mmCIF file of C-alpha atoms in Angstrom:
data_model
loop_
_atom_site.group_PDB
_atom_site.id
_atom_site.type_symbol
_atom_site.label_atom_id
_atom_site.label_comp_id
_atom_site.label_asym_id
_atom_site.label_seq_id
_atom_site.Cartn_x
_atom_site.Cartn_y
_atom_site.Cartn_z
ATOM 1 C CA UNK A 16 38.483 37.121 -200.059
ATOM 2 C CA UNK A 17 36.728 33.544 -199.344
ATOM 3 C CA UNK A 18 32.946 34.488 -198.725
ATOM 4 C CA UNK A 19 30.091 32.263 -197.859
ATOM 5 C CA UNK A 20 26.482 33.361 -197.816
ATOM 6 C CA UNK A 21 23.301 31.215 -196.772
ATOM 7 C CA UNK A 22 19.939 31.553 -198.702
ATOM 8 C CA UNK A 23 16.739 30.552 -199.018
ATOM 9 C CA UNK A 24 15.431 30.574 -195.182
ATOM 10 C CA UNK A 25 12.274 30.985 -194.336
ATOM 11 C CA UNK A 26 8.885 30.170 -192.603
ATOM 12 C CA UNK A 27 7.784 26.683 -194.062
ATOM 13 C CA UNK A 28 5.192 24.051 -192.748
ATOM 14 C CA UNK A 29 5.786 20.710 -191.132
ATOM 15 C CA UNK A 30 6.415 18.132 -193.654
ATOM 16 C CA UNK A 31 7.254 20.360 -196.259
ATOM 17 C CA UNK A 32 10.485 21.286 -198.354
ATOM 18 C CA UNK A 33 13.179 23.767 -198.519
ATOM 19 C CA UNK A 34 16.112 24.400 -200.262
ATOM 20 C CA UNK A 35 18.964 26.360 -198.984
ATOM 21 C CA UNK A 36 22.095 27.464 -201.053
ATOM 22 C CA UNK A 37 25.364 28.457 -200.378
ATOM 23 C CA UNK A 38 27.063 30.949 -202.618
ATOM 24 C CA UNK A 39 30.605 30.944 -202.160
ATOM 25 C CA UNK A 40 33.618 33.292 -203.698
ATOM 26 C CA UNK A 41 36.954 33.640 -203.357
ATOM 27 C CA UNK A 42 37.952 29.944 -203.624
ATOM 28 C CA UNK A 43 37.192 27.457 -206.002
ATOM 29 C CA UNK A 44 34.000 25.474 -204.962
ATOM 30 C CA UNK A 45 35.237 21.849 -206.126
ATOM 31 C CA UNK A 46 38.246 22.442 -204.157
ATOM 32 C CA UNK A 47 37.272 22.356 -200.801
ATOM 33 C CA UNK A 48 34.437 20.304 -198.687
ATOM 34 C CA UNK A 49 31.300 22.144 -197.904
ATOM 35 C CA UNK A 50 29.418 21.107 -194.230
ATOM 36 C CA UNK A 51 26.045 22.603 -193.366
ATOM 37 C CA UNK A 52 25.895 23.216 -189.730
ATOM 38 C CA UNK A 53 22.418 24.471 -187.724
ATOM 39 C CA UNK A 54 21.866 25.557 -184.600
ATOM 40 C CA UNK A 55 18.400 25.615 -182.929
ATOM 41 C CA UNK A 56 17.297 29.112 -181.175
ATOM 42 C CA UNK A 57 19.469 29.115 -177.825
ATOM 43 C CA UNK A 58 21.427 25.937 -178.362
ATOM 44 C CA UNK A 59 24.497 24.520 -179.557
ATOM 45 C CA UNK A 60 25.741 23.315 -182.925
ATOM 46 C CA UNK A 61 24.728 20.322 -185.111
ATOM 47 C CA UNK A 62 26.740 19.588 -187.629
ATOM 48 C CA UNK A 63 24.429 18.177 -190.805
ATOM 49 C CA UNK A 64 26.568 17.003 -193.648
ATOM 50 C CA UNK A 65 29.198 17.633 -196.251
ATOM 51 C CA UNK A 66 29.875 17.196 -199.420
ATOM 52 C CA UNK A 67 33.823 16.395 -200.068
ATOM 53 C CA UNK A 68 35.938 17.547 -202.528
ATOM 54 C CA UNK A 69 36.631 16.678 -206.111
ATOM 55 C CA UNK A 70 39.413 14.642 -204.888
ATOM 56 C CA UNK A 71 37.007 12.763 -202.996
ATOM 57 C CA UNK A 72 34.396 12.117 -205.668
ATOM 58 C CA UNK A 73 31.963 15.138 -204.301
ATOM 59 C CA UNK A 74 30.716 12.390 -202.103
ATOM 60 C CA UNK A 75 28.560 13.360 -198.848
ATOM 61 C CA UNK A 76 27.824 12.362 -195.361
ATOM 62 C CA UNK A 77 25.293 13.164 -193.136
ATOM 63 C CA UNK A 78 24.567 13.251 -189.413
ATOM 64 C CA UNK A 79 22.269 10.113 -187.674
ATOM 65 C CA UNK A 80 19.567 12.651 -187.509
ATOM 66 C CA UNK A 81 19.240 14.290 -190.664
ATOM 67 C CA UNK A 82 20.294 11.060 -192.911
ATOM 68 C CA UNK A 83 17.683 10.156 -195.558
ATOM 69 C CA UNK A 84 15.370 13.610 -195.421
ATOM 70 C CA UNK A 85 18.487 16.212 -196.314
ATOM 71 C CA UNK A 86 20.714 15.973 -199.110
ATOM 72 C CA UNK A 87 23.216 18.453 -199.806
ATOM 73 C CA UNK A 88 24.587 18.903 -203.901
ATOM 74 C CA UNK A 89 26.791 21.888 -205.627
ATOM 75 C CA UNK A 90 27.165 23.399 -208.842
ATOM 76 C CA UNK A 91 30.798 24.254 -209.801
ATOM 77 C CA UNK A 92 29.700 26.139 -212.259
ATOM 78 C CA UNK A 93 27.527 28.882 -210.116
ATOM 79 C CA UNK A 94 29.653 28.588 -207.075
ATOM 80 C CA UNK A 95 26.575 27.042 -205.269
ATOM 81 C CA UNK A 96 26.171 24.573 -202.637
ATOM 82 C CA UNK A 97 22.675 23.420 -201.369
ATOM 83 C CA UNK A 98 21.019 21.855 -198.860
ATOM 84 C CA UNK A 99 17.772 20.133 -199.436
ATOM 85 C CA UNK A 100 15.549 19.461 -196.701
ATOM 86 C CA UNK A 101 12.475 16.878 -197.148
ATOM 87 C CA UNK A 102 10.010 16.268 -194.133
ATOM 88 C CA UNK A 103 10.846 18.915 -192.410
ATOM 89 C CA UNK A 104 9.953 18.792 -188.257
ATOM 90 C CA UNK A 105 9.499 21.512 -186.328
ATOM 91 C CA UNK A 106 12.546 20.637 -184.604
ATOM 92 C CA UNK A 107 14.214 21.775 -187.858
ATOM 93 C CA UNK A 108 13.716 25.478 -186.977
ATOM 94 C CA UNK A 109 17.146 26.963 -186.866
ATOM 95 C CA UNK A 110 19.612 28.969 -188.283
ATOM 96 C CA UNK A 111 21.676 27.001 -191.322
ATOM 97 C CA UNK A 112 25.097 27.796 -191.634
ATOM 98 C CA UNK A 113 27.438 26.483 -194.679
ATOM 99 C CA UNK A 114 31.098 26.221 -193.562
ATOM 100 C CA UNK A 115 33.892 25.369 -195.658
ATOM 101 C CA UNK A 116 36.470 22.424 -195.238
ATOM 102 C CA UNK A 117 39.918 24.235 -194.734
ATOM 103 C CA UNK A 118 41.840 21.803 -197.497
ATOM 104 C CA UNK A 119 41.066 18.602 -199.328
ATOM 105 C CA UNK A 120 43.014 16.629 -196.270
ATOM 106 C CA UNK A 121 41.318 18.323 -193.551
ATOM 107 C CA UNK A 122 37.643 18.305 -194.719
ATOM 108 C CA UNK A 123 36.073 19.080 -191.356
ATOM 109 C CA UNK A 124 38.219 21.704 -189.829
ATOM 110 C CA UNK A 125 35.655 24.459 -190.906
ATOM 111 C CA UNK A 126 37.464 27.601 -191.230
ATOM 112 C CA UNK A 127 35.357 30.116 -193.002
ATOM 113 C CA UNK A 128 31.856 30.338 -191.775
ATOM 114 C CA UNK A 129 28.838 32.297 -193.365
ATOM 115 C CA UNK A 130 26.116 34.105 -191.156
ATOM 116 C CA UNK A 131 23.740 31.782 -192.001
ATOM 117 C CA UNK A 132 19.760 32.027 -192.747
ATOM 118 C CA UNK A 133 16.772 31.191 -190.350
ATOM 119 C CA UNK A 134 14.811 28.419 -191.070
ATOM 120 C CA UNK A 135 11.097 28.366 -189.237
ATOM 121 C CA UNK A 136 8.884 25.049 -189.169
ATOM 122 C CA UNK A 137 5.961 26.052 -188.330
ATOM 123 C CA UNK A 138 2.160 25.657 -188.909
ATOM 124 C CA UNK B 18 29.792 8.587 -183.385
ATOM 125 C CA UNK B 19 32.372 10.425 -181.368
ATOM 126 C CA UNK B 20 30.332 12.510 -178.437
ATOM 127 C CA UNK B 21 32.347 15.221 -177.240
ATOM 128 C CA UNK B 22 31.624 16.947 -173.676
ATOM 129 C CA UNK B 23 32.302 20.067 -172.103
ATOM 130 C CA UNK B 24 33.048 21.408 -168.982
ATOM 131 C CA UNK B 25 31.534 23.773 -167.609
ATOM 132 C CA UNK B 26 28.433 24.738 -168.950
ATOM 133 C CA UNK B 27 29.190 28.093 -168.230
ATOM 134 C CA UNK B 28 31.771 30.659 -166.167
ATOM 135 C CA UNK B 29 32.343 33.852 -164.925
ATOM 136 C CA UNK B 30 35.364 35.464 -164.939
ATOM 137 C CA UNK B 31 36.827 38.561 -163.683
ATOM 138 C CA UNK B 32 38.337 40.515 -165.945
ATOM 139 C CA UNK B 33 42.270 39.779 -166.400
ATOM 140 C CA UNK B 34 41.574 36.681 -164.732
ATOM 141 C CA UNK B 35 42.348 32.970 -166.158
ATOM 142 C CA UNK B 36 39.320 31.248 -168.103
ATOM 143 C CA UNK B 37 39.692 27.548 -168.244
ATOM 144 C CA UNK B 38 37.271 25.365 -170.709
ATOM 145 C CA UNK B 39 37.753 21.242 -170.262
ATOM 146 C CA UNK B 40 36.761 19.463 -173.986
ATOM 147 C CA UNK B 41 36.460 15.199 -173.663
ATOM 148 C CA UNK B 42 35.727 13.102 -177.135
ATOM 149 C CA UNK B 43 34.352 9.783 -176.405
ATOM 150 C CA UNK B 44 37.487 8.036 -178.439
ATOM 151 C CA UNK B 45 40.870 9.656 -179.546
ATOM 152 C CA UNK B 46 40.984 12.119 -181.853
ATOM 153 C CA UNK B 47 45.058 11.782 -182.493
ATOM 154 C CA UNK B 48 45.671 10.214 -185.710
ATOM 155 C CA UNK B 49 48.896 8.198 -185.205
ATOM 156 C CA UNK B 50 50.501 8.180 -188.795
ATOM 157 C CA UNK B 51 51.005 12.266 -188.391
ATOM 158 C CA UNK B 52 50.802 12.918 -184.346
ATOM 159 C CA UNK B 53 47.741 15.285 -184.824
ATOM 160 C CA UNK B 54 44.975 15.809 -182.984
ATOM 161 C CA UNK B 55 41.941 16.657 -185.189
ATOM 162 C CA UNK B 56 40.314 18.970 -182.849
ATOM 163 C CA UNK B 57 39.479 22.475 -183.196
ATOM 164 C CA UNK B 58 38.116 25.060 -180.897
ATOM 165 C CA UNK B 59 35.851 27.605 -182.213
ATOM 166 C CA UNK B 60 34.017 31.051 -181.115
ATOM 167 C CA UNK B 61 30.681 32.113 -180.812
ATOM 168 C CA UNK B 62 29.705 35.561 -180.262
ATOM 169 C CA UNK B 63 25.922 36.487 -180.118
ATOM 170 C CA UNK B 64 24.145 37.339 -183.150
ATOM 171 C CA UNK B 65 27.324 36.123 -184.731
ATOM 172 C CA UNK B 66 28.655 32.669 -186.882
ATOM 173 C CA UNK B 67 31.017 30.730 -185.289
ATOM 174 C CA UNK B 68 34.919 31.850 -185.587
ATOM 175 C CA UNK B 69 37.741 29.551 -185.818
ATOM 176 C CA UNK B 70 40.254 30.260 -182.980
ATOM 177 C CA UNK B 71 42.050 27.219 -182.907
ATOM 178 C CA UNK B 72 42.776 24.009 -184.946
ATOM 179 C CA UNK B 73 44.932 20.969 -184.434
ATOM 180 C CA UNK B 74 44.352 21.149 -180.338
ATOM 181 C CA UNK B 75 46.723 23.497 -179.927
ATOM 182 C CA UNK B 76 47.520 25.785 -182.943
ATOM 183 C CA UNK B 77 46.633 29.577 -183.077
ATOM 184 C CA UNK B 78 44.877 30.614 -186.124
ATOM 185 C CA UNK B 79 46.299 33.968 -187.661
ATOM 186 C CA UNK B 80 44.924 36.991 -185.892
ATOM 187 C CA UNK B 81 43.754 35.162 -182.605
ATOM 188 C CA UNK B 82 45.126 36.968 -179.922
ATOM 189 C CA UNK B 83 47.847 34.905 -177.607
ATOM 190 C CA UNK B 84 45.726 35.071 -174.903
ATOM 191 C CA UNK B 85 44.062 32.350 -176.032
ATOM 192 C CA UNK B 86 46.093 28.782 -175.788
ATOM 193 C CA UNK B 87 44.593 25.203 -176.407
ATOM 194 C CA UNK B 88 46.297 22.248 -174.752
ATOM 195 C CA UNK B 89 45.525 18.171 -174.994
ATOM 196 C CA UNK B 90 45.980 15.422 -176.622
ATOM 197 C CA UNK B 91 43.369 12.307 -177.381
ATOM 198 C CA UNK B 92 40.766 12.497 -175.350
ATOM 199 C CA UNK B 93 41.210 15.724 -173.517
ATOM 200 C CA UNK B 94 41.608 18.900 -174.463
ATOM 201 C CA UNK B 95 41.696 22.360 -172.656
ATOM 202 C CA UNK B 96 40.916 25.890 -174.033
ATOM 203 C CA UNK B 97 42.606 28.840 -171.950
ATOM 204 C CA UNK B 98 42.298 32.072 -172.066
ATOM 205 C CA UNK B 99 44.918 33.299 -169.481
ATOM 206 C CA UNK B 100 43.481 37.383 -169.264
ATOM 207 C CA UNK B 101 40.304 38.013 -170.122
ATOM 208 C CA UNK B 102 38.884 40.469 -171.729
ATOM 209 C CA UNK B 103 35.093 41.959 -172.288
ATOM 210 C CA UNK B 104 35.702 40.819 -175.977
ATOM 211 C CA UNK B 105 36.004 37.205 -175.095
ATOM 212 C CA UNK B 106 32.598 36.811 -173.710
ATOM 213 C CA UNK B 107 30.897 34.607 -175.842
ATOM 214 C CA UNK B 108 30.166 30.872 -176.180
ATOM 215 C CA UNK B 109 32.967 28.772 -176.989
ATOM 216 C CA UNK B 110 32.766 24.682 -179.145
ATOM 217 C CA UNK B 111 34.950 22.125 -178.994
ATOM 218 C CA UNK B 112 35.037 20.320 -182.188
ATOM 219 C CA UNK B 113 36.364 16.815 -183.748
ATOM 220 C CA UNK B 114 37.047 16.528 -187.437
ATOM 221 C CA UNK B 115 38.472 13.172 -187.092
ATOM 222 C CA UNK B 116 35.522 10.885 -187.823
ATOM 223 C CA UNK B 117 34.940 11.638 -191.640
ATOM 224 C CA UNK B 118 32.266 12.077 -192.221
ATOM 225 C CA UNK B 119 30.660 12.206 -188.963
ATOM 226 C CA UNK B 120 32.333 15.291 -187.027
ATOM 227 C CA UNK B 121 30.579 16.242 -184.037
ATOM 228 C CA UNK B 122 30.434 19.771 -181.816
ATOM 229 C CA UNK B 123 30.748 19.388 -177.894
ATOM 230 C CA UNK B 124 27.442 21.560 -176.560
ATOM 231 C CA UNK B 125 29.253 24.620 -175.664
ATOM 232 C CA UNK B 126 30.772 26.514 -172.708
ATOM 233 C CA UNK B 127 29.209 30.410 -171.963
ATOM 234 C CA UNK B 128 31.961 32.580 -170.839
ATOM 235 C CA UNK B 129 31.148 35.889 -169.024
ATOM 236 C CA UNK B 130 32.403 38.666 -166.853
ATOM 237 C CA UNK B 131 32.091 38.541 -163.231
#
């Protein structure tokens, strides 16, 4: 059974760091693209960034907004994808979600979702 | 970046009754070389994480009930649910996976009963 789940949220000050992680079963992490997706309290979805499959190097791409102060990574070996977050605003506050990229081909159709974890900028 | 829009913001719906959700992308999301369009449609319950209904404009994924159809092709898209029920109240995404890497979510559409 493919499983996602988000840790790592919490209540962190402006400019400050965080790292979120992904631990993933069921599929092999290398495999498949990884996005992080947020979504502020009472709005829509943003998505963040990926990082691709093997195929395609384990490069990653970001989103305009987030480009330069997140960086998202994995480790094959723990099943782990992360999400590092520099600078953080407190427009950041949100809940993270990791999603995964439903083949190597079709990196962005996200079709397995964890529940995500609540991130809180705030002095 | 491709900016997707919705329309509406928001409907009620009487139970049974037809639910219509309009999805625009800024620029085409049909790839030529294999006729598809990369956009998906996706499900947001509250309290919940967003659940894939629908992929490829118009494709069903397994265990999404047949009430729910998706229609379109590069540019404009529609989501329709033809009887609704009290499950299917929840916010509902449009979403391009064309422009690796910079895939983008239309802002939503709130369904409810009337």
């Amino acid at each position: 059974e493919v499983q996602l789940v988000e840790s790592g949220g919490g209540l962190v000050q402006p400019g400050r760091s965080l790292r979120l992680a992904c631990a993933t079963s069921g599929f092999t992490l290398g495999d498949y693209a990884v996005s992080w997706v947020r979504q502020a309290p009472g709005k829509g979805l943003e998505w963040l960034g990926f990082i691709r499959t093997k195929d395609h190097g384990g490069t990653t791409g970001y989103a305009a907004s987030v480009k330069g102060r997140f960086s998202i990574s994995r480790d094959e070996s723990k099943s782990i994808a992360y999400l590092q977050m520099n600078s953080l605003k407190t427009e950041d506050t949100a809940v993270y979600y990791c999603a995964r990229g439903s083949s190597s081909y079709y990196e962005g159709l996200l079709d397995y979702w964890g529940r995500g974890t609540l991130v809180t900028v705030s002095s | 970046d491709i900016v997707m829009t919705q329309s509406p913001d928001s409907l009620a719906v009487s139970l049974g009754e037809r639910a219509t959700i309009k999805c625009k992308s800024s620029q085409s999301v049909l790839y030529s070389p294999n006729n598809k369009n990369y956009l998906a449609w996706y499900q947001q319950k509250p309290g919940q994480p967003p659940k894939l209904l629908i992929s490829w404009a118009s494709t069903r994924e397994s265990g999404v009930p047949e009430r729910f159809s998706g229609s379109g092709s590069g540019t404009d898209f529609t989501l329709t649910i033809s009887s609704l029920q009290a499950e299917d109240v929840a916010v509902y995404y449009c979403h391009q996976y064309y422009a690796t890497p910079l895939f983008t979510f239309g802002p939503g559409t709130k369904v409810d009963i009337k």
